[in-house]
């Protein structure tokens, strides 16, 4: 009898913990919706090279607060392939309110192996917000293997007087 009460209590505690979030209930509407969202994201065409600019001084994506003027006032970025004949423009765009450039490159674009560089025009970003800054441009060079066959994400962590980057996923 005591053992039965302990098992019942443990089962109730386990059930309360396991089902504490509606997203954790197998078969629920929320669970199915989350699963569908994840599957769609995996199959959504993605640019072979992406970036994300985060303003670490403000703790948010690199954006300008005026949504309508964002196209003109965001952070301009260009991607260049550096071949024997010099840099060749591959893609360019302006960050959106999430610090990203949707459709930066065509999702079916074929990449060549070799040296690339991303040029972030940080001066226009800081000038638009009236902030002082030290680096008017950030250039990130990276090397792709001879036959690139995966997605490459190059984030930029930015502040008025410094920056950092890493190979993202």
PDB file of C-alpha atoms in Angstrom:
ATOM      1  CA  UNK A   1       0.000   0.000   0.000  1.00  0.00           C
ATOM      2  CA  UNK A   2       2.812   2.434   0.881  1.00  0.00           C
ATOM      3  CA  UNK A   3       4.729   1.379  -2.228  1.00  0.00           C
ATOM      4  CA  UNK A   4       1.600   1.943  -4.357  1.00  0.00           C
ATOM      5  CA  UNK A   5       1.182   5.465  -2.934  1.00  0.00           C
ATOM      6  CA  UNK A   6       4.848   6.292  -3.657  1.00  0.00           C
ATOM      7  CA  UNK A   7       4.566   5.041  -7.244  1.00  0.00           C
ATOM      8  CA  UNK A   8       1.345   6.996  -7.778  1.00  0.00           C
ATOM      9  CA  UNK A   9       2.975  10.188  -6.403  1.00  0.00           C
ATOM     10  CA  UNK A  10       6.112   9.698  -8.574  1.00  0.00           C
ATOM     11  CA  UNK A  11       3.940   9.099 -11.664  1.00  0.00           C
ATOM     12  CA  UNK A  12       1.927  12.261 -11.006  1.00  0.00           C
ATOM     13  CA  UNK A  13       5.099  14.322 -10.491  1.00  0.00           C
ATOM     14  CA  UNK A  14       6.617  12.904 -13.680  1.00  0.00           C
ATOM     15  CA  UNK A  15       3.455  13.626 -15.623  1.00  0.00           C
ATOM     16  CA  UNK A  16       3.271  17.188 -14.263  1.00  0.00           C
ATOM     17  CA  UNK A  17       6.902  17.812 -15.294  1.00  0.00           C
ATOM     18  CA  UNK A  18       6.590  16.198 -18.722  1.00  0.00           C
ATOM     19  CA  UNK A  19       3.353  17.961 -19.662  1.00  0.00           C
ATOM     20  CA  UNK A  20       4.084  21.361 -18.100  1.00  0.00           C
ATOM     21  CA  UNK A  21       4.359  22.999 -21.531  1.00  0.00           C
ATOM     22  CA  UNK A  22       1.601  22.708 -24.126  1.00  0.00           C
ATOM     23  CA  UNK A  23       4.318  22.313 -26.797  1.00  0.00           C
ATOM     24  CA  UNK A  24       5.455  19.126 -25.088  1.00  0.00           C
ATOM     25  CA  UNK A  25       2.148  17.284 -25.430  1.00  0.00           C
ATOM     26  CA  UNK A  26       2.616  14.765 -28.256  1.00  0.00           C
ATOM     27  CA  UNK A  27      -0.112  15.073 -30.864  1.00  0.00           C
ATOM     28  CA  UNK A  28      -1.379  18.442 -29.625  1.00  0.00           C
ATOM     29  CA  UNK A  29      -2.084  21.221 -32.116  1.00  0.00           C
ATOM     30  CA  UNK A  30       0.888  23.223 -30.838  1.00  0.00           C
ATOM     31  CA  UNK A  31       3.214  20.226 -31.083  1.00  0.00           C
ATOM     32  CA  UNK A  32       2.122  19.463 -34.659  1.00  0.00           C
ATOM     33  CA  UNK A  33       2.483  23.137 -35.618  1.00  0.00           C
ATOM     34  CA  UNK A  34       6.001  23.317 -34.162  1.00  0.00           C
ATOM     35  CA  UNK A  35       6.961  20.104 -35.974  1.00  0.00           C
ATOM     36  CA  UNK A  36       5.583  21.428 -39.282  1.00  0.00           C
ATOM     37  CA  UNK A  37       7.449  24.718 -38.830  1.00  0.00           C
ATOM     38  CA  UNK A  38      10.736  22.880 -38.247  1.00  0.00           C
ATOM     39  CA  UNK A  39      10.214  20.663 -41.304  1.00  0.00           C
ATOM     40  CA  UNK A  40       9.435  23.657 -43.513  1.00  0.00           C
ATOM     41  CA  UNK A  41      12.535  25.510 -42.295  1.00  0.00           C
ATOM     42  CA  UNK A  42      14.713  22.517 -43.165  1.00  0.00           C
ATOM     43  CA  UNK A  43      13.304  22.383 -46.703  1.00  0.00           C
ATOM     44  CA  UNK A  44      13.164  26.127 -47.333  1.00  0.00           C
ATOM     45  CA  UNK A  45      15.737  27.173 -49.941  1.00  0.00           C
ATOM     46  CA  UNK A  46      18.536  29.146 -48.339  1.00  0.00           C
ATOM     47  CA  UNK A  47      21.268  31.324 -49.708  1.00  0.00           C
ATOM     48  CA  UNK A  48      24.523  29.309 -49.706  1.00  0.00           C
ATOM     49  CA  UNK A  49      26.212  32.182 -47.849  1.00  0.00           C
ATOM     50  CA  UNK A  50      24.328  34.115 -45.176  1.00  0.00           C
ATOM     51  CA  UNK A  51      25.149  36.683 -42.542  1.00  0.00           C
ATOM     52  CA  UNK A  52      23.616  38.182 -39.431  1.00  0.00           C
ATOM     53  CA  UNK A  53      24.776  41.472 -37.952  1.00  0.00           C
ATOM     54  CA  UNK A  54      24.264  41.959 -34.220  1.00  0.00           C
ATOM     55  CA  UNK A  55      24.914  45.288 -32.506  1.00  0.00           C
ATOM     56  CA  UNK A  56      26.462  44.136 -29.229  1.00  0.00           C
ATOM     57  CA  UNK A  57      26.469  47.655 -27.761  1.00  0.00           C
ATOM     58  CA  UNK A  58      22.679  47.874 -28.093  1.00  0.00           C
ATOM     59  CA  UNK A  59      22.004  44.172 -27.584  1.00  0.00           C
ATOM     60  CA  UNK A  60      19.933  43.814 -30.757  1.00  0.00           C
ATOM     61  CA  UNK A  61      20.255  43.203 -34.501  1.00  0.00           C
ATOM     62  CA  UNK A  62      21.985  45.953 -36.512  1.00  0.00           C
ATOM     63  CA  UNK A  63      19.031  47.952 -37.743  1.00  0.00           C
ATOM     64  CA  UNK A  64      17.744  51.482 -37.891  1.00  0.00           C
ATOM     65  CA  UNK A  65      14.533  52.101 -35.972  1.00  0.00           C
ATOM     66  CA  UNK A  66      12.619  53.671 -38.869  1.00  0.00           C
ATOM     67  CA  UNK A  67      11.027  50.678 -40.551  1.00  0.00           C
ATOM     68  CA  UNK A  68      10.041  52.441 -43.811  1.00  0.00           C
ATOM     69  CA  UNK A  69      13.513  53.876 -44.324  1.00  0.00           C
ATOM     70  CA  UNK A  70      15.290  50.651 -43.455  1.00  0.00           C
ATOM     71  CA  UNK A  71      16.082  49.766 -47.046  1.00  0.00           C
ATOM     72  CA  UNK A  72      17.994  53.015 -47.364  1.00  0.00           C
ATOM     73  CA  UNK A  73      19.380  53.215 -43.841  1.00  0.00           C
ATOM     74  CA  UNK A  74      20.247  49.627 -42.936  1.00  0.00           C
ATOM     75  CA  UNK A  75      23.748  48.226 -43.018  1.00  0.00           C
ATOM     76  CA  UNK A  76      24.944  47.693 -46.621  1.00  0.00           C
ATOM     77  CA  UNK A  77      26.881  44.466 -47.216  1.00  0.00           C
ATOM     78  CA  UNK A  78      28.617  43.150 -50.316  1.00  0.00           C
ATOM     79  CA  UNK A  79      30.084  39.719 -50.998  1.00  0.00           C
ATOM     80  CA  UNK A  80      33.031  39.451 -53.370  1.00  0.00           C
ATOM     81  CA  UNK A  81      34.915  36.522 -54.871  1.00  0.00           C
ATOM     82  CA  UNK A  82      38.626  37.337 -54.949  1.00  0.00           C
ATOM     83  CA  UNK A  83      40.026  35.690 -58.054  1.00  0.00           C
ATOM     84  CA  UNK A  84      43.234  36.164 -60.016  1.00  0.00           C
ATOM     85  CA  UNK A  85      41.736  39.186 -61.781  1.00  0.00           C
ATOM     86  CA  UNK A  86      40.709  40.917 -58.556  1.00  0.00           C
ATOM     87  CA  UNK A  87      37.466  41.117 -56.580  1.00  0.00           C
ATOM     88  CA  UNK A  88      34.217  40.204 -58.354  1.00  0.00           C
ATOM     89  CA  UNK A  89      30.866  41.221 -56.848  1.00  0.00           C
ATOM     90  CA  UNK A  90      28.769  38.132 -56.046  1.00  0.00           C
ATOM     91  CA  UNK A  91      25.940  39.628 -53.968  1.00  0.00           C
ATOM     92  CA  UNK A  92      24.959  42.765 -52.109  1.00  0.00           C
ATOM     93  CA  UNK A  93      22.126  43.915 -49.902  1.00  0.00           C
ATOM     94  CA  UNK A  94      21.019  45.881 -46.862  1.00  0.00           C
ATOM     95  CA  UNK A  95      20.161  44.435 -43.454  1.00  0.00           C
ATOM     96  CA  UNK A  96      16.518  44.224 -42.440  1.00  0.00           C
ATOM     97  CA  UNK A  97      15.134  44.852 -38.948  1.00  0.00           C
ATOM     98  CA  UNK A  98      16.494  41.466 -37.844  1.00  0.00           C
ATOM     99  CA  UNK A  99      20.050  42.288 -38.998  1.00  0.00           C
ATOM    100  CA  UNK A 100      19.777  39.806 -41.894  1.00  0.00           C
ATOM    101  CA  UNK A 101      19.467  40.004 -45.684  1.00  0.00           C
ATOM    102  CA  UNK A 102      16.764  37.615 -46.898  1.00  0.00           C
ATOM    103  CA  UNK A 103      17.591  36.345 -50.369  1.00  0.00           C
ATOM    104  CA  UNK A 104      21.180  37.584 -50.136  1.00  0.00           C
ATOM    105  CA  UNK A 105      22.143  35.097 -52.846  1.00  0.00           C
ATOM    106  CA  UNK A 106      19.939  32.948 -55.061  1.00  0.00           C
ATOM    107  CA  UNK A 107      19.313  29.687 -53.185  1.00  0.00           C
ATOM    108  CA  UNK A 108      20.488  27.711 -56.225  1.00  0.00           C
ATOM    109  CA  UNK A 109      23.673  29.739 -56.716  1.00  0.00           C
ATOM    110  CA  UNK A 110      26.755  27.599 -57.246  1.00  0.00           C
ATOM    111  CA  UNK A 111      29.753  28.559 -55.155  1.00  0.00           C
ATOM    112  CA  UNK A 112      33.329  28.360 -56.358  1.00  0.00           C
ATOM    113  CA  UNK A 113      36.089  27.310 -54.057  1.00  0.00           C
ATOM    114  CA  UNK A 114      38.546  30.030 -53.141  1.00  0.00           C
ATOM    115  CA  UNK A 115      38.855  33.312 -51.321  1.00  0.00           C
ATOM    116  CA  UNK A 116      35.787  35.445 -50.566  1.00  0.00           C
ATOM    117  CA  UNK A 117      35.351  38.629 -48.618  1.00  0.00           C
ATOM    118  CA  UNK A 118      32.323  40.256 -47.065  1.00  0.00           C
ATOM    119  CA  UNK A 119      32.433  44.025 -46.845  1.00  0.00           C
ATOM    120  CA  UNK A 120      30.199  45.583 -44.181  1.00  0.00           C
ATOM    121  CA  UNK A 121      29.717  49.343 -44.651  1.00  0.00           C
ATOM    122  CA  UNK A 122      29.421  50.170 -40.972  1.00  0.00           C
ATOM    123  CA  UNK A 123      29.878  53.948 -41.430  1.00  0.00           C
ATOM    124  CA  UNK A 124      26.441  54.355 -43.014  1.00  0.00           C
ATOM    125  CA  UNK A 125      24.864  52.323 -40.194  1.00  0.00           C
ATOM    126  CA  UNK A 126      26.381  54.450 -37.434  1.00  0.00           C
ATOM    127  CA  UNK A 127      25.942  57.754 -39.265  1.00  0.00           C
ATOM    128  CA  UNK A 128      22.224  57.034 -39.732  1.00  0.00           C
ATOM    129  CA  UNK A 129      21.823  56.623 -35.980  1.00  0.00           C
ATOM    130  CA  UNK A 130      24.062  59.588 -35.126  1.00  0.00           C
ATOM    131  CA  UNK A 131      26.593  57.504 -33.212  1.00  0.00           C
ATOM    132  CA  UNK A 132      30.342  57.980 -33.195  1.00  0.00           C
ATOM    133  CA  UNK A 133      32.371  54.976 -34.388  1.00  0.00           C
ATOM    134  CA  UNK A 134      35.927  53.875 -35.145  1.00  0.00           C
ATOM    135  CA  UNK A 135      35.662  51.339 -37.983  1.00  0.00           C
ATOM    136  CA  UNK A 136      33.916  52.767 -41.077  1.00  0.00           C
ATOM    137  CA  UNK A 137      34.133  49.398 -42.826  1.00  0.00           C
ATOM    138  CA  UNK A 138      34.588  45.797 -41.697  1.00  0.00           C
ATOM    139  CA  UNK A 139      36.067  43.321 -44.155  1.00  0.00           C
ATOM    140  CA  UNK A 140      35.860  39.606 -43.375  1.00  0.00           C
ATOM    141  CA  UNK A 141      37.842  37.316 -45.671  1.00  0.00           C
ATOM    142  CA  UNK A 142      37.223  33.588 -45.695  1.00  0.00           C
ATOM    143  CA  UNK A 143      38.368  30.595 -47.713  1.00  0.00           C
ATOM    144  CA  UNK A 144      35.971  28.020 -49.155  1.00  0.00           C
ATOM    145  CA  UNK A 145      37.176  24.515 -50.044  1.00  0.00           C
ATOM    146  CA  UNK A 146      37.759  23.612 -53.731  1.00  0.00           C
ATOM    147  CA  UNK A 147      34.270  22.103 -54.035  1.00  0.00           C
ATOM    148  CA  UNK A 148      32.026  23.894 -51.499  1.00  0.00           C
ATOM    149  CA  UNK A 149      28.898  21.853 -50.822  1.00  0.00           C
ATOM    150  CA  UNK A 150      27.432  23.229 -47.628  1.00  0.00           C
ATOM    151  CA  UNK A 151      25.903  26.370 -46.147  1.00  0.00           C
ATOM    152  CA  UNK A 152      28.275  29.061 -44.846  1.00  0.00           C
ATOM    153  CA  UNK A 153      27.070  31.547 -42.226  1.00  0.00           C
ATOM    154  CA  UNK A 154      29.286  34.536 -41.408  1.00  0.00           C
ATOM    155  CA  UNK A 155      27.871  36.537 -38.479  1.00  0.00           C
ATOM    156  CA  UNK A 156      29.255  39.920 -37.433  1.00  0.00           C
ATOM    157  CA  UNK A 157      29.146  41.055 -33.812  1.00  0.00           C
ATOM    158  CA  UNK A 158      29.467  44.809 -34.007  1.00  0.00           C
ATOM    159  CA  UNK A 159      30.004  47.693 -31.609  1.00  0.00           C
ATOM    160  CA  UNK A 160      31.125  51.273 -32.318  1.00  0.00           C
ATOM    161  CA  UNK A 161      34.736  50.537 -31.327  1.00  0.00           C
ATOM    162  CA  UNK A 162      35.198  46.864 -32.100  1.00  0.00           C
ATOM    163  CA  UNK A 163      33.879  43.806 -33.909  1.00  0.00           C
ATOM    164  CA  UNK A 164      34.129  40.021 -33.910  1.00  0.00           C
ATOM    165  CA  UNK A 165      33.108  37.168 -36.179  1.00  0.00           C
ATOM    166  CA  UNK A 166      33.051  33.375 -36.313  1.00  0.00           C
ATOM    167  CA  UNK A 167      31.981  30.543 -38.614  1.00  0.00           C
ATOM    168  CA  UNK A 168      28.314  30.126 -37.806  1.00  0.00           C
ATOM    169  CA  UNK A 169      25.925  27.324 -38.624  1.00  0.00           C
TER     170      UNK A 169
END
